[in-house]
mmCIF file of C-alpha atoms in Angstrom:
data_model
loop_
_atom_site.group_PDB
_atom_site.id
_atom_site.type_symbol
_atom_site.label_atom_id
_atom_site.label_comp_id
_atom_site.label_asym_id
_atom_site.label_seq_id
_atom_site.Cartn_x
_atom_site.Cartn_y
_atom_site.Cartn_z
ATOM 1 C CA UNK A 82 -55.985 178.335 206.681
ATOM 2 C CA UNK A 83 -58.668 177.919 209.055
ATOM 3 C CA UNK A 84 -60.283 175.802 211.660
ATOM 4 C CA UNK A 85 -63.966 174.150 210.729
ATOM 5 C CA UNK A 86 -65.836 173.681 214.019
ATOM 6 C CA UNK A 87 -68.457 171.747 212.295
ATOM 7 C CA UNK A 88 -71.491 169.514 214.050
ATOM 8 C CA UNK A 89 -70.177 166.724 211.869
ATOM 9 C CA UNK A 90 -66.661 167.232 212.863
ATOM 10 C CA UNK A 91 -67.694 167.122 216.337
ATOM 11 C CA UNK A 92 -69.474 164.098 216.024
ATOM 12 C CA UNK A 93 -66.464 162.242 214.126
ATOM 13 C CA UNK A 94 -64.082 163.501 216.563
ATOM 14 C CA UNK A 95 -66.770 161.896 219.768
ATOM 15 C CA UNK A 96 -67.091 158.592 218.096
ATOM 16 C CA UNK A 97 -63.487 158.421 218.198
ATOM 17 C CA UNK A 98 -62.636 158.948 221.330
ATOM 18 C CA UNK A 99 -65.253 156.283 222.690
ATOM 19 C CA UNK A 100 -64.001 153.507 220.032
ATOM 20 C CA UNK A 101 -59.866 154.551 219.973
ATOM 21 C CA UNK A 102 -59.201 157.501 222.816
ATOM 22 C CA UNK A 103 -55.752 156.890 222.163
ATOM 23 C CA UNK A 104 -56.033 157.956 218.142
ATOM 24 C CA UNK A 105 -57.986 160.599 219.635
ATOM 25 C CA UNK A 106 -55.756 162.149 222.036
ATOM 26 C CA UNK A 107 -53.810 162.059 218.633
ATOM 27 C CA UNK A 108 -55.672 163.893 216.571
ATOM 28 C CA UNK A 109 -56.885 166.370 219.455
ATOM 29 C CA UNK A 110 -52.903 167.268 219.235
ATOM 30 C CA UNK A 111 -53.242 168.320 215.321
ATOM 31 C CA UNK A 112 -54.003 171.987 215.434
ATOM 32 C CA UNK A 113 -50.254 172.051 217.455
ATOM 33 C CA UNK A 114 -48.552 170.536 215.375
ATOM 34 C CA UNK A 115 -49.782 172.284 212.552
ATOM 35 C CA UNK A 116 -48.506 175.546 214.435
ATOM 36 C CA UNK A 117 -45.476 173.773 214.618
ATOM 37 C CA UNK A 118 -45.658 173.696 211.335
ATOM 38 C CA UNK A 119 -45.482 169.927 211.799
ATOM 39 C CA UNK A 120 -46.924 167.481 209.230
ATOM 40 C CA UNK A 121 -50.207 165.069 210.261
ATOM 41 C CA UNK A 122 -50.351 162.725 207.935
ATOM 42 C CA UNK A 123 -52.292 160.049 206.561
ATOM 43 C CA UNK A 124 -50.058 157.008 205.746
ATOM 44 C CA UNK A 125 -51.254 156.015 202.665
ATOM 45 C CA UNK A 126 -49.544 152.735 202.461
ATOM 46 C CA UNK A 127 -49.547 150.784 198.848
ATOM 47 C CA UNK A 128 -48.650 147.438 200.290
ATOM 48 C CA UNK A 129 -48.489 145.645 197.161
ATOM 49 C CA UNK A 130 -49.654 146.377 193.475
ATOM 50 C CA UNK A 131 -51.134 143.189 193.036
ATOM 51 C CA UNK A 132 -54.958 143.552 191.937
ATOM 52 C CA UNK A 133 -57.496 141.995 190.378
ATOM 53 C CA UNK A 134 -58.795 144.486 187.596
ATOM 54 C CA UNK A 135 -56.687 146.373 185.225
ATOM 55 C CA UNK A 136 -58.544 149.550 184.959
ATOM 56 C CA UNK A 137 -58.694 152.321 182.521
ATOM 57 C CA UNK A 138 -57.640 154.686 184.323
ATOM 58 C CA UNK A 139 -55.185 152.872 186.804
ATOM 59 C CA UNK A 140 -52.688 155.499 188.272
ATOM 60 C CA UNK A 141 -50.098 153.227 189.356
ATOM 61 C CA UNK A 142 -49.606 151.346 186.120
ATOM 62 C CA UNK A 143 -46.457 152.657 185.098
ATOM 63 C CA UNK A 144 -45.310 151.159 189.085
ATOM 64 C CA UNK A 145 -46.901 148.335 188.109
ATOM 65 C CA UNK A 146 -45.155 147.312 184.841
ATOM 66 C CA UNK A 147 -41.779 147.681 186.485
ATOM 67 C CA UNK A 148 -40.051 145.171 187.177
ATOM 68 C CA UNK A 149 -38.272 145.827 190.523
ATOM 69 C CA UNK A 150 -37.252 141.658 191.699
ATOM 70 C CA UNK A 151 -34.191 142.767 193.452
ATOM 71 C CA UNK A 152 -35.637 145.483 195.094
ATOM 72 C CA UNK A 153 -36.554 145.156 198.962
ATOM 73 C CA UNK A 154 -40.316 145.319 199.392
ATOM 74 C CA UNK A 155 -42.168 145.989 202.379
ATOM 75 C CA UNK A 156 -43.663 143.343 205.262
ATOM 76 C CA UNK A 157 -45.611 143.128 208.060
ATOM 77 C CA UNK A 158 -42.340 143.969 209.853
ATOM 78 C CA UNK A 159 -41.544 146.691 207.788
ATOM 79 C CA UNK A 160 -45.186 147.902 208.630
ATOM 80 C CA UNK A 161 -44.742 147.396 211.913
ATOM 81 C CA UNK A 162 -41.172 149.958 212.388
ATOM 82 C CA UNK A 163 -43.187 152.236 210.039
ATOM 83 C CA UNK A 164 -46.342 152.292 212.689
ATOM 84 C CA UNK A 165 -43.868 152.856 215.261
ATOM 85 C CA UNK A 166 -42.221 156.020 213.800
ATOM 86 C CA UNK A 167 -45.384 157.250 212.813
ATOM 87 C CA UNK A 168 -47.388 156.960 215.928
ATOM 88 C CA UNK A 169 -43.763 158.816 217.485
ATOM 89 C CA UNK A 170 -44.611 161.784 215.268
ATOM 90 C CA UNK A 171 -47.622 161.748 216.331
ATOM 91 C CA UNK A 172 -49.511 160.539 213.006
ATOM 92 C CA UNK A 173 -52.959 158.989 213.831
ATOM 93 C CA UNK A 174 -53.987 157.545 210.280
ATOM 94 C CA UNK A 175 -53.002 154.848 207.958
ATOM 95 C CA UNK A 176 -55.188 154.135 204.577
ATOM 96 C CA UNK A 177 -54.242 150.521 203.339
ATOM 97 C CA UNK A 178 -53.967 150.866 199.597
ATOM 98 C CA UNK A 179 -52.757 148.651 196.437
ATOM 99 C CA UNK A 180 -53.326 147.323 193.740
ATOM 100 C CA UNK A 181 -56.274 146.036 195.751
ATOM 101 C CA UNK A 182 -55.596 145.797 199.457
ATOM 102 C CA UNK A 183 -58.069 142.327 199.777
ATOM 103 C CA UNK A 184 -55.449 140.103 197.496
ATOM 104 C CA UNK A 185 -52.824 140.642 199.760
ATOM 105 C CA UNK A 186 -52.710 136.942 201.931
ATOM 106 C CA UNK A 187 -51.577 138.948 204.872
ATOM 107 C CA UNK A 188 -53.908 141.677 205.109
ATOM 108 C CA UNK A 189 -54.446 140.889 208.410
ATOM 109 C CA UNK A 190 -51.203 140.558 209.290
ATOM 110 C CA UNK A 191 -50.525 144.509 208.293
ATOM 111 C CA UNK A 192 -53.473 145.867 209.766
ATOM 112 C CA UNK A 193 -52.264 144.279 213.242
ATOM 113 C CA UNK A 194 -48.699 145.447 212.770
ATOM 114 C CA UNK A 195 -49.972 148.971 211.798
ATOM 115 C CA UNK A 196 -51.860 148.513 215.514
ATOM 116 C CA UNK A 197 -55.847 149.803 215.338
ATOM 117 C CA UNK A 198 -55.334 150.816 218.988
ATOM 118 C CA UNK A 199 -52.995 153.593 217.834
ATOM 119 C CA UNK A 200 -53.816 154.016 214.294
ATOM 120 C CA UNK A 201 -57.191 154.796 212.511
ATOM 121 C CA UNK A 202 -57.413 152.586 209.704
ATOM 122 C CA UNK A 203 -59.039 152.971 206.153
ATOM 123 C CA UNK A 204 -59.046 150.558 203.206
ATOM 124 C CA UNK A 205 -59.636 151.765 199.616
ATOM 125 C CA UNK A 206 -61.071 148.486 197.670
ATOM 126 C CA UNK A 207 -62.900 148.435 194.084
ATOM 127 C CA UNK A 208 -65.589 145.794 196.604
ATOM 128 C CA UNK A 209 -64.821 142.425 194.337
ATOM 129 C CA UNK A 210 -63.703 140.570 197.592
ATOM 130 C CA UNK A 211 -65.378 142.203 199.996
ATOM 131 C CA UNK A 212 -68.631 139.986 201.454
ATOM 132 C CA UNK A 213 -70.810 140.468 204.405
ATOM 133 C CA UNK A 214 -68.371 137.543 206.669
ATOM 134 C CA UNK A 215 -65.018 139.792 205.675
ATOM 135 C CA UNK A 216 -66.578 143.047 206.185
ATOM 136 C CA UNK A 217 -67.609 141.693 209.700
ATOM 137 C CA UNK A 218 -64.351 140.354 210.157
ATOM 138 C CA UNK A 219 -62.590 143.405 209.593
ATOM 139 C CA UNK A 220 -64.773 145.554 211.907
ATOM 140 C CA UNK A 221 -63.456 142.827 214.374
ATOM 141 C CA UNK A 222 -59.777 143.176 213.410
ATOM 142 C CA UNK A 223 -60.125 146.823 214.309
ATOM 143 C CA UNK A 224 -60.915 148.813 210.714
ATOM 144 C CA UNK A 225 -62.143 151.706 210.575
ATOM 145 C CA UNK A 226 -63.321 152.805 207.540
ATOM 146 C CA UNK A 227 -64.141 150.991 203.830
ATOM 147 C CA UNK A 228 -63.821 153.563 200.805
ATOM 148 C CA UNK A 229 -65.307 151.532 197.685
ATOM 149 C CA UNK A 230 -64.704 152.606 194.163
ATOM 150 C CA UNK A 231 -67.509 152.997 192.139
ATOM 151 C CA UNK A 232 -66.594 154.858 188.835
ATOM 152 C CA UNK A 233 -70.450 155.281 187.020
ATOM 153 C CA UNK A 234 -74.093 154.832 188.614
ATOM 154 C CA UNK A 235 -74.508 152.925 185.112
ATOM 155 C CA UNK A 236 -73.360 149.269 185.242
ATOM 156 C CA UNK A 237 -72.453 148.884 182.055
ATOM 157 C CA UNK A 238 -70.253 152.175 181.896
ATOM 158 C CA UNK A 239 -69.210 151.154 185.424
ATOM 159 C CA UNK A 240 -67.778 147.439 184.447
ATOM 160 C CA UNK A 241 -66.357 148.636 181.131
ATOM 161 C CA UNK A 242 -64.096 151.424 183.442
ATOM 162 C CA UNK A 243 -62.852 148.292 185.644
ATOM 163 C CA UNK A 244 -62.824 145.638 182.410
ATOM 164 C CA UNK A 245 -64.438 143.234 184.511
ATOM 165 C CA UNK A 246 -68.037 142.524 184.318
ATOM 166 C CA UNK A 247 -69.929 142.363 187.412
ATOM 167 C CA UNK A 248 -67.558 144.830 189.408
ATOM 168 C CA UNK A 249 -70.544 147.210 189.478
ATOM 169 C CA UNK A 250 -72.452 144.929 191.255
ATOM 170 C CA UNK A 251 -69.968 143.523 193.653
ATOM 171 C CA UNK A 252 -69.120 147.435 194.446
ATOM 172 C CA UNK A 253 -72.389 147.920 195.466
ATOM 173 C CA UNK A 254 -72.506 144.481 197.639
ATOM 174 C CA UNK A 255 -69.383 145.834 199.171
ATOM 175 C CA UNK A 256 -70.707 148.972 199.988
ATOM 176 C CA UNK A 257 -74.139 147.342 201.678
ATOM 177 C CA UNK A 258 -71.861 144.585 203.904
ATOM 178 C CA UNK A 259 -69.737 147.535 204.762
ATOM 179 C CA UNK A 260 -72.651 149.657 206.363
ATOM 180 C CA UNK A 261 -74.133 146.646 207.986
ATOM 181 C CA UNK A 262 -71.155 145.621 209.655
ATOM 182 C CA UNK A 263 -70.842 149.155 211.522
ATOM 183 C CA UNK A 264 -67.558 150.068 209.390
ATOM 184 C CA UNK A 265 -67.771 153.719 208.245
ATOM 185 C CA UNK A 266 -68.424 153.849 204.356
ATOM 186 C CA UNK A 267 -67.182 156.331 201.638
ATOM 187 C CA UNK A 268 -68.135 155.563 197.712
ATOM 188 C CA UNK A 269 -64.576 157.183 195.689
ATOM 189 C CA UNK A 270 -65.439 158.076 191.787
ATOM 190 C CA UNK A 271 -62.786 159.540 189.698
ATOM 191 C CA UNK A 272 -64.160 162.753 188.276
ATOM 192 C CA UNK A 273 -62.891 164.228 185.161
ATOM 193 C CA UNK A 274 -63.807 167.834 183.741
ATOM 194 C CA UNK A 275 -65.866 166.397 181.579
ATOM 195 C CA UNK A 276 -68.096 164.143 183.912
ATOM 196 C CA UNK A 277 -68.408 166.888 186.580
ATOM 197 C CA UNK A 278 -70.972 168.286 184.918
ATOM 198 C CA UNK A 279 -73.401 165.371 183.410
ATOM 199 C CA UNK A 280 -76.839 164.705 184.556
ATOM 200 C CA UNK A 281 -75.076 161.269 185.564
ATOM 201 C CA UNK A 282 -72.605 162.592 188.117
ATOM 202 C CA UNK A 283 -75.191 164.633 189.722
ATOM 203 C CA UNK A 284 -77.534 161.586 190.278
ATOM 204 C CA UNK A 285 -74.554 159.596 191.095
ATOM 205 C CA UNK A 286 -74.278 162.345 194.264
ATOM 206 C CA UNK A 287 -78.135 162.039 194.938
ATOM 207 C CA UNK A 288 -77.882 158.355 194.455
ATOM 208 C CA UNK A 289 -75.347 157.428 197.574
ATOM 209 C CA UNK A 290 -76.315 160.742 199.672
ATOM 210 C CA UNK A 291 -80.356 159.598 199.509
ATOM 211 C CA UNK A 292 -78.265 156.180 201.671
ATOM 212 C CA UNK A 293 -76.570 158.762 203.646
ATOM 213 C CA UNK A 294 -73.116 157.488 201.892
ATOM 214 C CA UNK A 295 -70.631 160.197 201.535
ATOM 215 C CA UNK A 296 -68.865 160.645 198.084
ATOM 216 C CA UNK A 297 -65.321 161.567 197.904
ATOM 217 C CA UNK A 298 -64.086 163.055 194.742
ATOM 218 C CA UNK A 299 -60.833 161.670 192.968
ATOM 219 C CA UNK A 300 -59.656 164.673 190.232
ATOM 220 C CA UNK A 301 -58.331 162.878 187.031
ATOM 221 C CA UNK A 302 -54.793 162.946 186.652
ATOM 222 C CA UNK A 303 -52.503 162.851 183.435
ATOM 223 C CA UNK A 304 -50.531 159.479 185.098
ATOM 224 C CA UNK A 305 -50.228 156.056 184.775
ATOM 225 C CA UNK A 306 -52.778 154.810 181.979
ATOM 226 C CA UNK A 307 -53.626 158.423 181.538
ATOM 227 C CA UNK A 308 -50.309 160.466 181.445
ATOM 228 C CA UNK A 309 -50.066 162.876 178.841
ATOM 229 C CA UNK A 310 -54.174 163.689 179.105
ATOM 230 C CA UNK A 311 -55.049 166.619 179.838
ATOM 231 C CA UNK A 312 -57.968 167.563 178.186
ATOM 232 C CA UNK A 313 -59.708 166.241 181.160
ATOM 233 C CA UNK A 314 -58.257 168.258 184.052
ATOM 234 C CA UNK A 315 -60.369 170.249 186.484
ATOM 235 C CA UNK A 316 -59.441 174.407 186.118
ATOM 236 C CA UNK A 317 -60.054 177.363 188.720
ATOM 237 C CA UNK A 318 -63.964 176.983 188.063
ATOM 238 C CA UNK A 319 -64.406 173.119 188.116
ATOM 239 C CA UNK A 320 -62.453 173.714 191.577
ATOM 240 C CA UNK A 321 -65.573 176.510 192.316
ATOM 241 C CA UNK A 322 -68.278 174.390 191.897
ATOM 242 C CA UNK A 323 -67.167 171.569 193.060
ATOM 243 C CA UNK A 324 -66.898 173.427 196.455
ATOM 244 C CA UNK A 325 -70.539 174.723 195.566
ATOM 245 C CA UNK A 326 -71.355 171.013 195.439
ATOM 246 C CA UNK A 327 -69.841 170.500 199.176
ATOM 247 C CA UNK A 328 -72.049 173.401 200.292
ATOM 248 C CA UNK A 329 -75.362 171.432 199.310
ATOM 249 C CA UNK A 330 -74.469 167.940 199.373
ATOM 250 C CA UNK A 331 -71.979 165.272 200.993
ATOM 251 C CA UNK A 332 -69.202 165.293 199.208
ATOM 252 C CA UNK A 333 -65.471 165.533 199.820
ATOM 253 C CA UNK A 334 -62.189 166.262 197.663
ATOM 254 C CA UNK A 335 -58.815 165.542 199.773
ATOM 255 C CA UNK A 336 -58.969 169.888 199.279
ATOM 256 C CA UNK A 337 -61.959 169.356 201.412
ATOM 257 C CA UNK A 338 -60.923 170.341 204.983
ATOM 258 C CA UNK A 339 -60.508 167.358 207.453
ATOM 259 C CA UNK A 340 -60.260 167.163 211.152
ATOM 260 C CA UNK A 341 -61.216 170.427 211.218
ATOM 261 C CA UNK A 342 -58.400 172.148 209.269
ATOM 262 C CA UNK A 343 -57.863 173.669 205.642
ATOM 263 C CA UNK A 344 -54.795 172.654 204.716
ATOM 264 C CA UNK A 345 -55.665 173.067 200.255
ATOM 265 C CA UNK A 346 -53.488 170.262 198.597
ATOM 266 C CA UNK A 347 -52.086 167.427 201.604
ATOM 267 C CA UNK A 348 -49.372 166.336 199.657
ATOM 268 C CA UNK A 349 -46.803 166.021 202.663
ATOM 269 C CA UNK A 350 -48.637 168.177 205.117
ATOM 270 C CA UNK A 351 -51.731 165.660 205.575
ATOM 271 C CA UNK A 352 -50.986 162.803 203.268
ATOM 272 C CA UNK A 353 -47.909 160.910 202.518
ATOM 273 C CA UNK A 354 -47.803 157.482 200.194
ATOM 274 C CA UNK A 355 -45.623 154.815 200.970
ATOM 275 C CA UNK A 356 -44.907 152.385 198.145
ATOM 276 C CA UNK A 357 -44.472 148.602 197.493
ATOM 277 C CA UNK A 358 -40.868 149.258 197.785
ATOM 278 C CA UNK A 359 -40.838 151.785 200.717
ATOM 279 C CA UNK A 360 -40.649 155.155 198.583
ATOM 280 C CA UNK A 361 -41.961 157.935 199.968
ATOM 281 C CA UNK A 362 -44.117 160.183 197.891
ATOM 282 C CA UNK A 363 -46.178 163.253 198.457
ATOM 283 C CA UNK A 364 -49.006 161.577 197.188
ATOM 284 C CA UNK A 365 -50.358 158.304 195.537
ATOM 285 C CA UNK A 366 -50.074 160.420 191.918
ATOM 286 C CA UNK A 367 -46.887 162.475 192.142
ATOM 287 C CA UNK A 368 -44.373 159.991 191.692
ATOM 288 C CA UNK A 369 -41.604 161.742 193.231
ATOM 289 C CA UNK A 370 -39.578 159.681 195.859
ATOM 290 C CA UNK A 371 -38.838 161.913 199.068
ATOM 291 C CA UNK A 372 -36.770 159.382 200.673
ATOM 292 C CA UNK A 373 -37.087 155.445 201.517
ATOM 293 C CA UNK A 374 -37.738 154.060 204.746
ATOM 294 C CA UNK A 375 -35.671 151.283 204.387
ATOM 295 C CA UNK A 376 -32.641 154.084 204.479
ATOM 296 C CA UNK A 377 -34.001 157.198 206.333
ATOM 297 C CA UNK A 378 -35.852 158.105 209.405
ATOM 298 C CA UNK A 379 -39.793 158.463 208.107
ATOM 299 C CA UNK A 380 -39.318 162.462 210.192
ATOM 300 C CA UNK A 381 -36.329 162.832 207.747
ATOM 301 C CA UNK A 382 -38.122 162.217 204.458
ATOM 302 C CA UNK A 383 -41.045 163.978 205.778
ATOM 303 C CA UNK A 384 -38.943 167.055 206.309
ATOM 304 C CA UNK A 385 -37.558 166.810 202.903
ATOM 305 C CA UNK A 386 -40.567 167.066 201.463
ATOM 306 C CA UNK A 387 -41.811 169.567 203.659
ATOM 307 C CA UNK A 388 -39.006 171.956 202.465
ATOM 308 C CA UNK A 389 -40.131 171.865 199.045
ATOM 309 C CA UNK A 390 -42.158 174.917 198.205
ATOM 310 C CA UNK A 391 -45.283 172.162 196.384
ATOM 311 C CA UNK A 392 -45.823 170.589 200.101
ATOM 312 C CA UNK A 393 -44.403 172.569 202.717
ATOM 313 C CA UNK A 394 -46.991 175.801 201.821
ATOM 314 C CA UNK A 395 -50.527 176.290 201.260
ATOM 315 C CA UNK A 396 -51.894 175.742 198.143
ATOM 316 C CA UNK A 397 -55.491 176.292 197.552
ATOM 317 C CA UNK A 398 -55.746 173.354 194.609
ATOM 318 C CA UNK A 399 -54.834 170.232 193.723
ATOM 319 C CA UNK A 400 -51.135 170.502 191.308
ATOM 320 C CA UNK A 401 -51.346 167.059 189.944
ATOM 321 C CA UNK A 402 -55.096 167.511 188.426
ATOM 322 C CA UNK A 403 -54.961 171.567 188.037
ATOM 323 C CA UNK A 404 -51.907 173.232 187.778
ATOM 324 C CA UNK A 405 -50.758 172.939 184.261
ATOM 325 C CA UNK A 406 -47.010 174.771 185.525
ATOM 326 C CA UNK A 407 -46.413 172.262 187.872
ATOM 327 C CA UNK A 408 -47.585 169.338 185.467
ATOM 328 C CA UNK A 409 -45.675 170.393 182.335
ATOM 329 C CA UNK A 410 -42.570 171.777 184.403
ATOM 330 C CA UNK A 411 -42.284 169.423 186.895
ATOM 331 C CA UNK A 412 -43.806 166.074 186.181
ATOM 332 C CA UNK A 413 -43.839 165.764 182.116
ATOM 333 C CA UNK A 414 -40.517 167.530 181.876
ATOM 334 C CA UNK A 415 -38.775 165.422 184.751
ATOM 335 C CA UNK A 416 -40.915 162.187 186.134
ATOM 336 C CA UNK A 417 -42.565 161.236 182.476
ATOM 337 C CA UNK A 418 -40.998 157.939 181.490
ATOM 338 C CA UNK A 419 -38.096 157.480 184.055
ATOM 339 C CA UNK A 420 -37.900 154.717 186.060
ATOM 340 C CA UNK A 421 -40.154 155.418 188.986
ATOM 341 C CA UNK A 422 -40.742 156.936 191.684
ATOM 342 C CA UNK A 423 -38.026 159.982 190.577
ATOM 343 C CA UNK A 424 -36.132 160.817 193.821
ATOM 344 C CA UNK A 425 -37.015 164.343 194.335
ATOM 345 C CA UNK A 426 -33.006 165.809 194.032
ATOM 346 C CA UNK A 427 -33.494 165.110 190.402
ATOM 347 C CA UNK A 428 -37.107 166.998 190.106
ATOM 348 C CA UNK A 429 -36.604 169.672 192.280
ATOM 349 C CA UNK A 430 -33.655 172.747 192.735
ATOM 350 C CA UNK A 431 -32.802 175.578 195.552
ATOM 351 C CA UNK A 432 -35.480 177.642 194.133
ATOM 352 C CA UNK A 433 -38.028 175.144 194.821
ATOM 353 C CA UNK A 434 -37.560 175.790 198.570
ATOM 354 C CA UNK A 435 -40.169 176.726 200.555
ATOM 355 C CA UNK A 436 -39.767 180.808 201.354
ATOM 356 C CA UNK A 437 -42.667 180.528 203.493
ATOM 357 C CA UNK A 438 -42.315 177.415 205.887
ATOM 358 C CA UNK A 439 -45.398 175.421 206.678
ATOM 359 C CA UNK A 440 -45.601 177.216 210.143
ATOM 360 C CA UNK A 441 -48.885 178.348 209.061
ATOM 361 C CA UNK A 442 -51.256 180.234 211.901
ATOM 362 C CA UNK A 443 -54.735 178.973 212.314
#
């Protein structure tokens, strides 16, 4: 691992301490508690599945068609005693996911219990609901950061993805009332083997980074509507030239180092998902529960997954869209259809431990 003193980083890090010195102060704090071998993670909080599109690709489908009605799901309160944890570990990020975060009647209500003076906050959104007044309005509520899907530079292909014509359009629109309403903008496009090297992903780069739009890269995954497909995963030289394509243009992979460090995959280390129903997993696509918050400390689950040898050391790729031991071992063998997310005691065994704590020196 190592730091990345980059202009750009530099830059990031000075707008942030003018617009939330408190988040700052935070984040300042990271390359400690990564000695520590503490975690800094994103809260990636799935709110509700609710959404208006039923994508091809959807990862969370399988969460989706459960039915869960007895369950305890989470709340603005809930939110709130999850902020509050998090900000005492000294987490500085939350990422408001669904379903799609904009049909969720109290949006508002979670971004104020997650608390934008302690917090910085991101919303993934595929841009239907998103306007010029709402983007406004949620640069006023103390947003951060809008990351629109946009799956194809083509329309057509773009709206056939999502299932729902004019998406492509309203992406865009999103994307425009974003940038005008001073909110930070990221396009996210799911990339599989297969696209990653057409003439259309390579305009689709040129395309956002000629609007100075950063592109972050979303690997395919053999989950939800696409478990069991593999012939689309990225190998060790997909993973090579994608980080050729960082080198010349503006584009980003969550292996792409952030705030300055390069931590590989940030299951658990640097990103942690929090479902509808208060599961912890390492990630949005490994649906392995580390612990619920509605029965354990949020330090407690963190540290559970910490200890497991997949998120508590450095791994230089992404095991959910690359690793074909991990994905035939660990998730078809023991996550494929159980009732989800799989608590991790029935995935993982003592020689899953981490030998080689995440005390990792910079």
């Amino acid at each position: 691992m190592q730091t990345v003193n980059s202009q750009d980083e530099q830059c990031k890090r000075g707008i942030l301490q003018k617009e939330k010195p408190y988040v700052y102060e935070k984040v300042m704090k990271f390359d400690e508690k990564i000695r520590r071998g503490e975690s800094i993670a994103i809260i990636q909080l799935q709110y509700n599945y609710a959404c208006n599109m039923t994508c091809r690709h959807c990862s969370i489908k399988a969460l989706q068609d459960q039915k869960n009605g007895t369950r305890r799901k989470m709340t603005p309160d809930a939110v709130r005693e999850l902020a509050r944890q998090a900000d005492e570990l000294g987490l500085a990020r939350f990422e408001i996911n669904g379903g799609e975060p904009f049909v969720n009647e109290d949006y508002d209500e979670i971004v104020k219990a997650i608390d934008p003076q302690k917090f910085y906050i991101n919303s993934v959104t595929n841009g239907w609901l998103l306007n010029d007044k709402r983007a406004k309005h949620l640069k006023e509520l103390g947003v951060d950061r809008i990351q629109v899907s946009v799956d194809n530079l083509n329309p057509e292909e773009h709206d056939h993805f999502r299932r729902r014509k004019g998406a492509h359009a309203r992406a865009l629109q999103a994307v425009e009332a974003s940038r005008k309403a001073g909110l930070a903008v990221f396009v996210s496009t799911v990339v599989t083997k297969q696209r990653l090297y057409s003439a259309e992903f390579m305009e689709f780069i040129k395309y956002f980074n000629g609007r100075d739009i950063g592109v972050f890269l979303t690997f395919a995954k053999p989950v939800g509507a696409w478990q069991g497909q593999y012939d689309m995963l990225v190998n060790d030289e997909d993973l090579a030239y994608v980080r050729q394509l960082e080198t010349q243009h503006k584009v980003f992979s969550h292996l792409t180092a952030a705030y300055g460090l390069n931590l590989g995959c940030t299951s658990v280390k640097s990103m942690v998902c929090v479902t509808q129903y208060g599961d912890v997993m390492p990630c949005q696509y490994i649906f392995i529960s580390l612990g619920n918050i509605f029965e354990q400390p949020l330090k407690e689950i963190i540290q559970n997954g910490l200890s497991i040898k997949w998120f508590g050391e450095h791994i230089n790729n992404c095991p959910i869209a690359h690793d074909r031991n991990f994905i035939d071992n660990y998730i078809a063998a023991r996550v494929y259809d159980k009732k989800l997310p799989v608590p991790y005691t029935e995935v993982f065994t003592e020689e899953d431990r981490t030998k080689t704590p995440f005390n990792l020196s910079l």
